[in-house]
Coordinates of C-alpha atoms in Angstrom, one line a residue:
Chain A
M1 CA -22.0 -65.7 -35.4
R2 CA -22.9 -63.7 -32.5
G3 CA -21.0 -60.7 -33.7
H4 CA -23.5 -59.9 -36.0
A5 CA -26.0 -59.1 -33.1
F6 CA -24.5 -55.8 -33.5
L7 CA -25.7 -55.0 -36.6
V8 CA -29.3 -55.4 -35.6
A9 CA -29.5 -54.8 -31.7
G10 CA -30.7 -51.3 -31.5
Y11 CA -33.6 -51.4 -34.5
V12 CA -37.1 -52.6 -34.2
P13 CA -38.5 -53.2 -37.5
G14 CA -41.9 -51.7 -38.1
N15 CA -44.0 -49.6 -40.6
S16 CA -45.1 -46.7 -38.1
P17 CA -44.8 -42.9 -39.4
V18 CA -41.8 -42.6 -37.0
H19 CA -40.0 -45.4 -39.2
R20 CA -41.1 -43.7 -42.4
L21 CA -39.4 -40.4 -41.6
P22 CA -36.2 -39.8 -43.2
L23 CA -33.3 -39.9 -41.2
G24 CA -32.5 -36.5 -41.9
V25 CA -35.8 -35.2 -40.6
K26 CA -35.2 -37.6 -37.4
A27 CA -31.8 -36.0 -37.0
L28 CA -32.9 -32.7 -36.8
L29 CA -36.2 -33.3 -34.6
L30 CA -33.6 -35.2 -32.2
L31 CA -31.5 -31.9 -32.1
A32 CA -34.7 -29.9 -31.7
V33 CA -35.4 -31.7 -28.5
A34 CA -31.6 -31.6 -27.2
V35 CA -32.1 -27.6 -28.2
L36 CA -35.6 -27.3 -26.3
C37 CA -34.2 -29.0 -23.0
L38 CA -31.0 -27.2 -22.9
A39 CA -32.2 -23.6 -23.7
S40 CA -35.5 -23.4 -21.9
P41 CA -34.1 -23.1 -18.5
L42 CA -32.4 -20.4 -19.8
V43 CA -35.3 -18.2 -20.4
S44 CA -37.0 -18.8 -16.9
V45 CA -36.9 -21.6 -14.6
R46 CA -41.2 -22.0 -14.8
A47 CA -40.5 -21.7 -18.9
G48 CA -38.0 -24.5 -18.3
A49 CA -39.9 -26.9 -16.6
V50 CA -43.0 -26.3 -18.8
V51 CA -41.0 -26.8 -21.9
T52 CA -39.1 -29.4 -20.8
S53 CA -42.7 -31.2 -19.7
A54 CA -44.0 -30.8 -22.8
T55 CA -41.0 -32.0 -24.9
L56 CA -40.8 -35.2 -22.6
V57 CA -44.5 -35.6 -23.4
V58 CA -44.3 -35.3 -27.2
V59 CA -41.1 -37.6 -27.0
A60 CA -43.2 -40.3 -25.0
A61 CA -45.9 -40.3 -27.5
S62 CA -43.8 -40.6 -30.3
H63 CA -42.2 -43.5 -28.7
F64 CA -45.4 -45.3 -28.4
V65 CA -46.4 -44.2 -32.1
A66 CA -43.3 -46.0 -33.1
G67 CA -44.4 -49.1 -31.8
L68 CA -42.2 -49.2 -29.0
T69 CA -42.8 -50.7 -25.6
W70 CA -42.5 -49.6 -22.2
P71 CA -39.7 -52.3 -21.0
R72 CA -37.7 -50.0 -23.6
I73 CA -38.3 -46.9 -21.7
W74 CA -37.1 -48.4 -18.4
R75 CA -34.1 -50.4 -20.1
A76 CA -33.0 -46.8 -20.5
V77 CA -33.5 -45.2 -17.9
R78 CA -32.2 -48.2 -15.6
M79 CA -29.0 -47.9 -16.8
M80 CA -28.6 -44.6 -15.3
L81 CA -31.0 -44.5 -12.7
I82 CA -28.3 -44.0 -9.7
F83 CA -27.0 -41.0 -11.3
L84 CA -30.4 -39.6 -11.8
V85 CA -31.1 -40.0 -8.4
L86 CA -27.9 -38.5 -7.2
I87 CA -28.5 -35.4 -9.7
A88 CA -32.2 -35.2 -8.7
A89 CA -31.3 -34.9 -4.7
Y90 CA -28.2 -32.3 -5.5
Q91 CA -30.6 -30.4 -7.7
W92 CA -33.5 -30.4 -5.0
W93 CA -31.5 -29.3 -2.3
Q94 CA -29.8 -26.7 -4.1
Y95 CA -32.4 -25.1 -6.4
G96 CA -35.7 -26.6 -5.3
P97 CA -38.2 -29.5 -6.9
L98 CA -38.9 -27.4 -9.9
V99 CA -35.6 -27.5 -11.1
A100 CA -34.8 -30.8 -10.1
W101 CA -37.7 -32.1 -12.4
Q102 CA -36.5 -30.0 -15.5
V103 CA -32.8 -31.4 -15.4
I104 CA -34.2 -35.0 -15.0
A105 CA -36.8 -34.7 -17.6
A106 CA -34.1 -33.1 -20.1
I107 CA -32.0 -36.0 -19.0
V108 CA -34.7 -38.7 -20.0
A109 CA -36.4 -37.0 -23.0
T110 CA -33.0 -36.2 -24.9
V111 CA -32.0 -40.2 -23.9
L112 CA -35.6 -41.2 -25.0
A113 CA -35.8 -39.2 -28.2
S114 CA -32.5 -40.7 -29.6
N115 CA -33.3 -43.9 -28.6
I116 CA -36.5 -43.6 -31.0
L117 CA -34.1 -42.4 -33.7
T118 CA -31.8 -45.8 -33.6
A119 CA -34.9 -48.1 -33.0
T120 CA -36.4 -47.1 -35.7
T121 CA -33.7 -46.4 -38.1
P122 CA -31.6 -49.5 -39.4
V123 CA -27.9 -49.7 -38.8
D124 CA -26.9 -49.7 -42.3
Q125 CA -29.0 -46.5 -43.1
L126 CA -27.4 -44.9 -40.4
L127 CA -23.7 -45.7 -41.5
D128 CA -25.0 -44.4 -44.9
G129 CA -26.1 -41.0 -43.1
L130 CA -22.7 -41.0 -41.6
A131 CA -20.9 -41.2 -45.0
A132 CA -23.3 -38.7 -46.3
L133 CA -22.1 -36.3 -43.7
V134 CA -18.4 -37.4 -44.2
Q135 CA -18.7 -36.6 -47.9
P136 CA -18.6 -32.5 -48.0
L137 CA -15.3 -32.6 -45.6
A138 CA -13.5 -34.1 -48.8
R139 CA -13.2 -30.2 -49.6
F140 CA -11.1 -29.8 -46.6
G141 CA -8.9 -33.1 -47.4
A142 CA -10.7 -35.7 -45.5
D143 CA -11.1 -38.9 -47.6
P144 CA -14.6 -40.4 -47.7
E145 CA -13.6 -43.7 -49.0
R146 CA -10.6 -44.4 -46.9
F147 CA -13.1 -43.1 -43.9
S148 CA -15.7 -46.0 -45.5
L149 CA -13.1 -48.5 -45.9
T150 CA -11.9 -48.2 -42.4
V151 CA -15.6 -48.3 -40.9
A152 CA -16.2 -51.3 -43.0
L153 CA -13.0 -53.1 -41.8
M154 CA -14.1 -52.2 -37.9
L155 CA -17.7 -53.8 -38.5
R156 CA -16.1 -56.8 -40.2
S157 CA -13.7 -57.3 -37.2
I158 CA -15.9 -57.3 -34.7
P159 CA -16.8 -61.0 -34.8
F160 CA -13.2 -61.8 -35.2
V161 CA -12.4 -60.2 -32.2
I162 CA -15.4 -61.7 -30.0
G163 CA -14.3 -65.1 -31.2
A164 CA -10.7 -64.6 -30.2
F165 CA -11.9 -63.8 -26.7
A166 CA -14.2 -67.1 -27.1
D167 CA -11.1 -68.8 -28.1
V168 CA -9.0 -67.3 -25.2
R169 CA -11.4 -68.0 -22.8
D170 CA -11.5 -71.7 -23.4
A171 CA -7.7 -71.9 -23.6
A172 CA -7.3 -70.5 -20.1
R173 CA -10.3 -72.4 -18.7
A174 CA -8.5 -75.6 -19.8
R175 CA -5.1 -74.8 -18.4
G176 CA -6.7 -73.5 -15.1
L177 CA -5.8 -70.0 -15.8
E178 CA -9.6 -68.9 -16.0
R179 CA -9.3 -66.1 -13.3
N180 CA -5.7 -64.7 -14.7
L181 CA -6.3 -61.4 -16.1
L182 CA -3.3 -61.8 -18.3
A183 CA -4.1 -65.1 -19.5
R184 CA -7.6 -64.0 -20.8
S185 CA -6.5 -60.6 -22.4
L186 CA -3.1 -60.8 -23.3
P187 CA -3.5 -63.6 -26.3
V188 CA -6.7 -61.6 -27.5
V189 CA -4.6 -58.4 -28.1
I190 CA -1.9 -60.2 -29.8
A191 CA -4.6 -62.4 -32.1
T192 CA -6.1 -59.1 -32.8
V193 CA -2.9 -57.2 -33.9
G194 CA -1.7 -60.1 -35.8
Y195 CA -5.1 -59.9 -37.5
A196 CA -4.8 -56.3 -37.9
R197 CA -1.4 -56.7 -39.6
A198 CA -2.7 -59.5 -41.8
T199 CA -5.4 -57.4 -43.3
G200 CA -3.2 -54.4 -43.7
E201 CA -0.8 -56.2 -45.8
A202 CA -3.8 -57.8 -47.8
L203 CA -5.2 -54.6 -48.4
A204 CA -1.9 -53.3 -49.5
A205 CA -1.3 -56.2 -52.1
R206 CA -4.6 -54.7 -53.6
G207 CA -3.7 -51.1 -53.3
L208 CA -6.5 -50.4 -51.2
G209 CA -6.2 -48.1 -48.3
D210 CA -3.2 -46.3 -49.4
P211 CA -3.4 -42.5 -49.8
D212 CA -3.5 -41.5 -54.0
D213 CA -0.8 -39.5 -54.5
D214 CA 2.9 -40.5 -52.9
V215 CA 3.7 -38.6 -50.3
E216 CA 6.1 -40.6 -48.7
Chain B
M1 CA 14.8 -54.8 -28.5
T2 CA 17.4 -52.0 -29.0
S3 CA 17.2 -48.6 -27.6
S4 CA 19.2 -47.0 -30.3
R5 CA 16.5 -46.0 -32.6
P6 CA 16.6 -42.9 -34.5
V7 CA 14.3 -40.6 -33.1
N8 CA 12.8 -39.0 -36.3
E9 CA 11.2 -42.4 -37.2
T10 CA 8.4 -42.2 -35.2
L11 CA 5.3 -42.6 -37.1
T12 CA 4.2 -38.6 -36.6
T13 CA 0.6 -37.7 -37.4
P14 CA -1.2 -34.5 -38.7
S15 CA -0.2 -32.1 -36.4
E16 CA -3.7 -30.6 -36.2
L17 CA -5.3 -32.3 -32.6
P18 CA -7.9 -34.4 -33.7
G19 CA -11.4 -32.9 -31.8
E20 CA -13.8 -35.3 -29.7
G21 CA -15.1 -37.9 -32.4
S22 CA -13.8 -36.3 -35.6
G23 CA -10.2 -38.0 -35.1
E24 CA -10.5 -40.5 -37.8
K25 CA -11.5 -37.8 -40.4
Q26 CA -8.3 -36.2 -39.8
H27 CA -6.3 -39.4 -41.1
T28 CA -5.7 -37.9 -44.7
R29 CA -4.5 -34.1 -43.7
G30 CA -0.9 -33.4 -43.1
R31 CA 2.1 -34.5 -44.6
Q32 CA 2.3 -38.1 -43.9
R33 CA -0.3 -40.0 -44.7
W34 CA -1.8 -43.3 -43.2
G35 CA -1.2 -46.4 -45.3
A36 CA -3.4 -49.6 -45.3
M37 CA -1.5 -51.0 -42.6
D38 CA -2.4 -47.8 -40.5
L39 CA -6.1 -48.0 -41.3
S40 CA -6.4 -51.8 -40.6
L41 CA -4.6 -51.1 -37.2
I42 CA -7.2 -48.5 -36.4
A43 CA -10.3 -50.3 -37.5
V44 CA -9.3 -53.6 -35.7
F45 CA -8.8 -52.0 -32.3
A46 CA -12.1 -49.8 -32.7
A47 CA -13.3 -53.3 -33.4
L48 CA -11.3 -54.6 -30.1
L49 CA -13.1 -51.7 -28.1
A50 CA -16.5 -52.7 -29.5
A51 CA -16.1 -56.2 -28.8
S52 CA -14.6 -55.7 -25.0
I53 CA -18.2 -54.5 -23.9
A54 CA -19.7 -57.7 -25.8
V55 CA -18.0 -60.5 -23.9
P56 CA -18.8 -61.0 -20.4
G57 CA -16.6 -59.6 -18.0
I58 CA -13.9 -61.6 -16.6
N59 CA -14.1 -62.8 -13.0
V60 CA -11.0 -62.1 -10.7
G61 CA -10.0 -63.2 -7.5
P62 CA -11.5 -65.2 -4.9
L63 CA -14.8 -62.8 -4.7
G64 CA -15.0 -63.4 -8.5
V65 CA -15.2 -59.8 -9.2
A66 CA -16.2 -59.4 -12.9
I67 CA -13.8 -56.8 -14.4
T68 CA -14.6 -55.6 -18.1
L69 CA -11.8 -54.7 -20.4
Q70 CA -13.3 -51.4 -21.9
T71 CA -11.2 -48.7 -20.4
L72 CA -8.2 -51.2 -20.8
V73 CA -8.5 -51.0 -24.2
V74 CA -8.8 -47.5 -24.4
I75 CA -5.6 -47.2 -22.6
L76 CA -4.0 -49.9 -24.6
C77 CA -4.8 -48.0 -28.0
G78 CA -2.8 -45.1 -26.7
L79 CA 0.0 -47.4 -25.4
V80 CA 0.3 -49.6 -28.9
L81 CA -0.7 -47.4 -31.6
G82 CA 0.8 -43.9 -30.3
F83 CA -1.2 -40.7 -30.7
G84 CA -2.5 -40.2 -34.0
R85 CA -3.8 -44.0 -34.7
G86 CA -4.5 -44.6 -31.1
T87 CA -6.7 -41.3 -31.2
A88 CA -8.4 -42.2 -34.2
A89 CA -9.3 -46.0 -33.1
V90 CA -11.0 -44.4 -30.0
G91 CA -12.6 -41.4 -32.1
L92 CA -14.0 -44.0 -34.4
Y93 CA -15.5 -46.4 -32.0
V94 CA -17.3 -43.4 -30.1
L95 CA -18.3 -42.0 -33.3
L96 CA -19.8 -45.1 -34.6
G97 CA -21.4 -45.7 -31.0
L98 CA -23.2 -42.3 -31.4
V99 CA -23.9 -43.0 -35.0
G100 CA -26.1 -46.2 -33.4
L101 CA -24.1 -49.1 -33.1
P102 CA -24.6 -50.8 -29.7
I103 CA -21.4 -50.7 -28.6
F104 CA -21.2 -48.8 -25.3
S105 CA -21.4 -50.5 -22.0
G106 CA -24.5 -52.1 -21.7
F107 CA -25.0 -52.3 -25.2
R108 CA -26.2 -48.7 -25.0
A109 CA -26.2 -46.7 -28.4
G110 CA -26.4 -43.6 -30.3
P111 CA -26.6 -39.7 -29.2
A112 CA -28.6 -41.1 -26.2
V113 CA -25.1 -41.7 -24.6
L114 CA -24.1 -37.9 -25.0
A115 CA -27.4 -37.1 -22.8
S116 CA -26.8 -39.5 -20.1
P117 CA -25.0 -38.6 -17.0
S118 CA -21.6 -41.0 -17.7
A119 CA -21.0 -38.9 -21.0
G120 CA -18.1 -37.6 -19.7
Y121 CA -16.2 -40.6 -19.6
I122 CA -17.2 -41.5 -23.4
V123 CA -15.8 -38.1 -24.3
G124 CA -12.8 -38.6 -22.2
F125 CA -11.7 -41.8 -23.8
V126 CA -10.8 -40.0 -27.1
F127 CA -8.6 -37.4 -25.1
G128 CA -7.3 -39.9 -22.7
A129 CA -6.1 -42.4 -25.5
A130 CA -4.5 -39.1 -27.1
V131 CA -2.7 -38.0 -23.9
V132 CA -1.3 -41.7 -23.5
G133 CA -0.6 -41.9 -27.3
L134 CA 1.5 -39.0 -26.8
L135 CA 3.6 -39.8 -23.6
A136 CA 3.7 -43.6 -25.1
T137 CA 5.5 -42.5 -28.2
M138 CA 8.3 -41.0 -25.8
A139 CA 8.0 -44.1 -23.4
V140 CA 9.0 -46.6 -25.7
R141 CA 12.4 -45.2 -26.5
S142 CA 13.0 -44.7 -22.5
H143 CA 15.3 -46.8 -20.9
W144 CA 12.7 -47.7 -18.3
R145 CA 10.1 -48.7 -20.6
A146 CA 7.8 -50.0 -18.5
A147 CA 7.8 -47.6 -15.5
A148 CA 7.1 -44.9 -18.6
L149 CA 4.3 -46.7 -20.4
F150 CA 2.7 -46.9 -16.8
R151 CA 3.1 -42.9 -16.2
A152 CA 1.4 -42.6 -19.7
A153 CA -1.3 -45.0 -18.8
M154 CA -1.8 -43.3 -15.4
A155 CA -2.0 -39.8 -17.1
G156 CA -4.6 -41.2 -19.5
T157 CA -6.8 -42.4 -16.3
V158 CA -6.7 -39.2 -14.7
V159 CA -7.6 -37.4 -18.1
I160 CA -10.6 -39.8 -18.6
H161 CA -11.7 -39.4 -14.9
L162 CA -11.4 -35.8 -14.9
F163 CA -13.8 -35.7 -18.1
G164 CA -16.4 -38.3 -16.2
I165 CA -16.3 -35.8 -13.2
V166 CA -17.2 -32.7 -15.7
G167 CA -19.5 -34.7 -17.1
F168 CA -21.3 -35.5 -13.9
V169 CA -21.2 -31.9 -12.8
M170 CA -22.6 -30.8 -16.0
K171 CA -25.2 -33.0 -15.6
G172 CA -26.2 -31.5 -12.3
M173 CA -24.6 -33.7 -9.7
G174 CA -22.5 -32.0 -6.8
V175 CA -18.9 -31.6 -7.5
Q176 CA -18.4 -33.9 -4.3
T177 CA -21.0 -36.7 -5.3
A178 CA -19.2 -36.4 -8.7
V179 CA -15.7 -37.2 -6.9
V180 CA -17.0 -39.8 -5.0
A181 CA -18.9 -41.6 -7.7
D182 CA -16.0 -41.3 -9.8
M183 CA -13.5 -42.8 -7.3
I184 CA -15.4 -46.1 -7.3
F185 CA -14.0 -46.9 -10.4
L186 CA -10.4 -45.8 -9.8
P187 CA -8.9 -48.6 -8.2
G188 CA -10.4 -50.9 -10.9
D189 CA -8.3 -48.8 -13.6
I190 CA -5.2 -48.6 -11.8
I191 CA -5.2 -52.2 -12.0
K192 CA -6.2 -52.5 -15.4
N193 CA -3.2 -50.0 -16.3
V194 CA -0.6 -52.7 -14.8
L195 CA -2.5 -55.0 -17.0
A196 CA -2.4 -52.9 -19.9
V197 CA 1.4 -52.0 -19.5
L198 CA 2.2 -55.7 -19.5
V199 CA 0.3 -56.3 -22.5
A200 CA 1.7 -53.3 -24.3
L201 CA 5.3 -54.6 -23.3
S202 CA 4.6 -57.7 -24.8
L203 CA 3.0 -56.5 -27.8
H204 CA 6.3 -53.9 -28.4
R205 CA 8.3 -57.0 -28.2
A206 CA 6.0 -59.2 -30.5
F207 CA 5.8 -56.7 -33.0
P208 CA 8.9 -54.1 -32.4
D209 CA 7.9 -52.0 -35.6
L210 CA 4.1 -51.5 -34.3
L211 CA 4.9 -48.0 -32.9
V212 CA 8.4 -47.2 -34.2
R213 CA 8.0 -47.5 -37.9
R214 CA 10.8 -49.0 -39.8
R215 CA 12.1 -47.2 -42.8
K216 CA 11.5 -49.2 -45.8

């Protein structure tokens, strides 16, 4: 089904050194990139520009080490191009070219770096990482099992909802209501809520998802 | 559709306000814990959010302007699920997007989104849904349900747009440019709010116990 494209879309399989780094290390490196780009201008404008440019070069280099392509960079930049131009123009006008370059380079470097993270790590590994992050919160009353259950429910519901959108579009088209927003959206949401309730009842019937201690 | 519901039957959620992105971790705290049905609704609405960016926009009107349903669903989460679950659903969506599922508009994914200029909107979604949910819980009990729900939706839209503008400015855009860049989306969002209220009214009619919990 189309919905399952979600589980692979960002990931580019490979065996590069970047692919083989543990997820934790990659996350820390990403954090380092963000900190370098945001904190360096606090020292001085020149230091900020130099450090950020160097970071951008390192990030771009690891992009290619990971076996990723030019179009991928362009795609990431194109999504925010208008905003980048607006920001660059304003910064240049207010603070001069050096600051404008630093600000833009910082945005591009952090965006690229996190793109590398998602491109070199399979989604299930990312989700495992998330579950591991939630684990220590159990001490503060969070419930990792129920959290993971909710995440799993969400992932498996996406194909259903996409299917509902397609069904409703066909139905609306058959009635000549293709451009009617309400006819296109309301049945989707009603089907979705119905699905959620059926799932909720099925979970409850199996004793899943309810809190362990009886509070109510 | 009686308006004489006891006030204290509304689903209340933990009193601590869930922070950005961490909303779903809160769902086990507090006196009243969420059951399987609540988890299911949260998960499926998060899936609805994810799916709403995957389906092609709906062409509306003689010009065939494509309308995407993303912001509509954010508002709808608040209108239909109320404060706690609505915030959790949007929070879960944002969290999984940040972790790396390509579920943000344009199939963007990962922490890159936080570094991009439109990050303010993503963060604003969580708070917008929280505000809408807070007001919606009161709105379903009021005599002028439709008007009250629309007010709630508009309040949420204002919150989301404020976050969006702050996001632009934090990335270095001038305040005036940011406001103008933001205002482009406002008319569409108001139309979507009207639609969201229509959908929410139908949903509350179809599933009367969705927001106002029945006593077992």
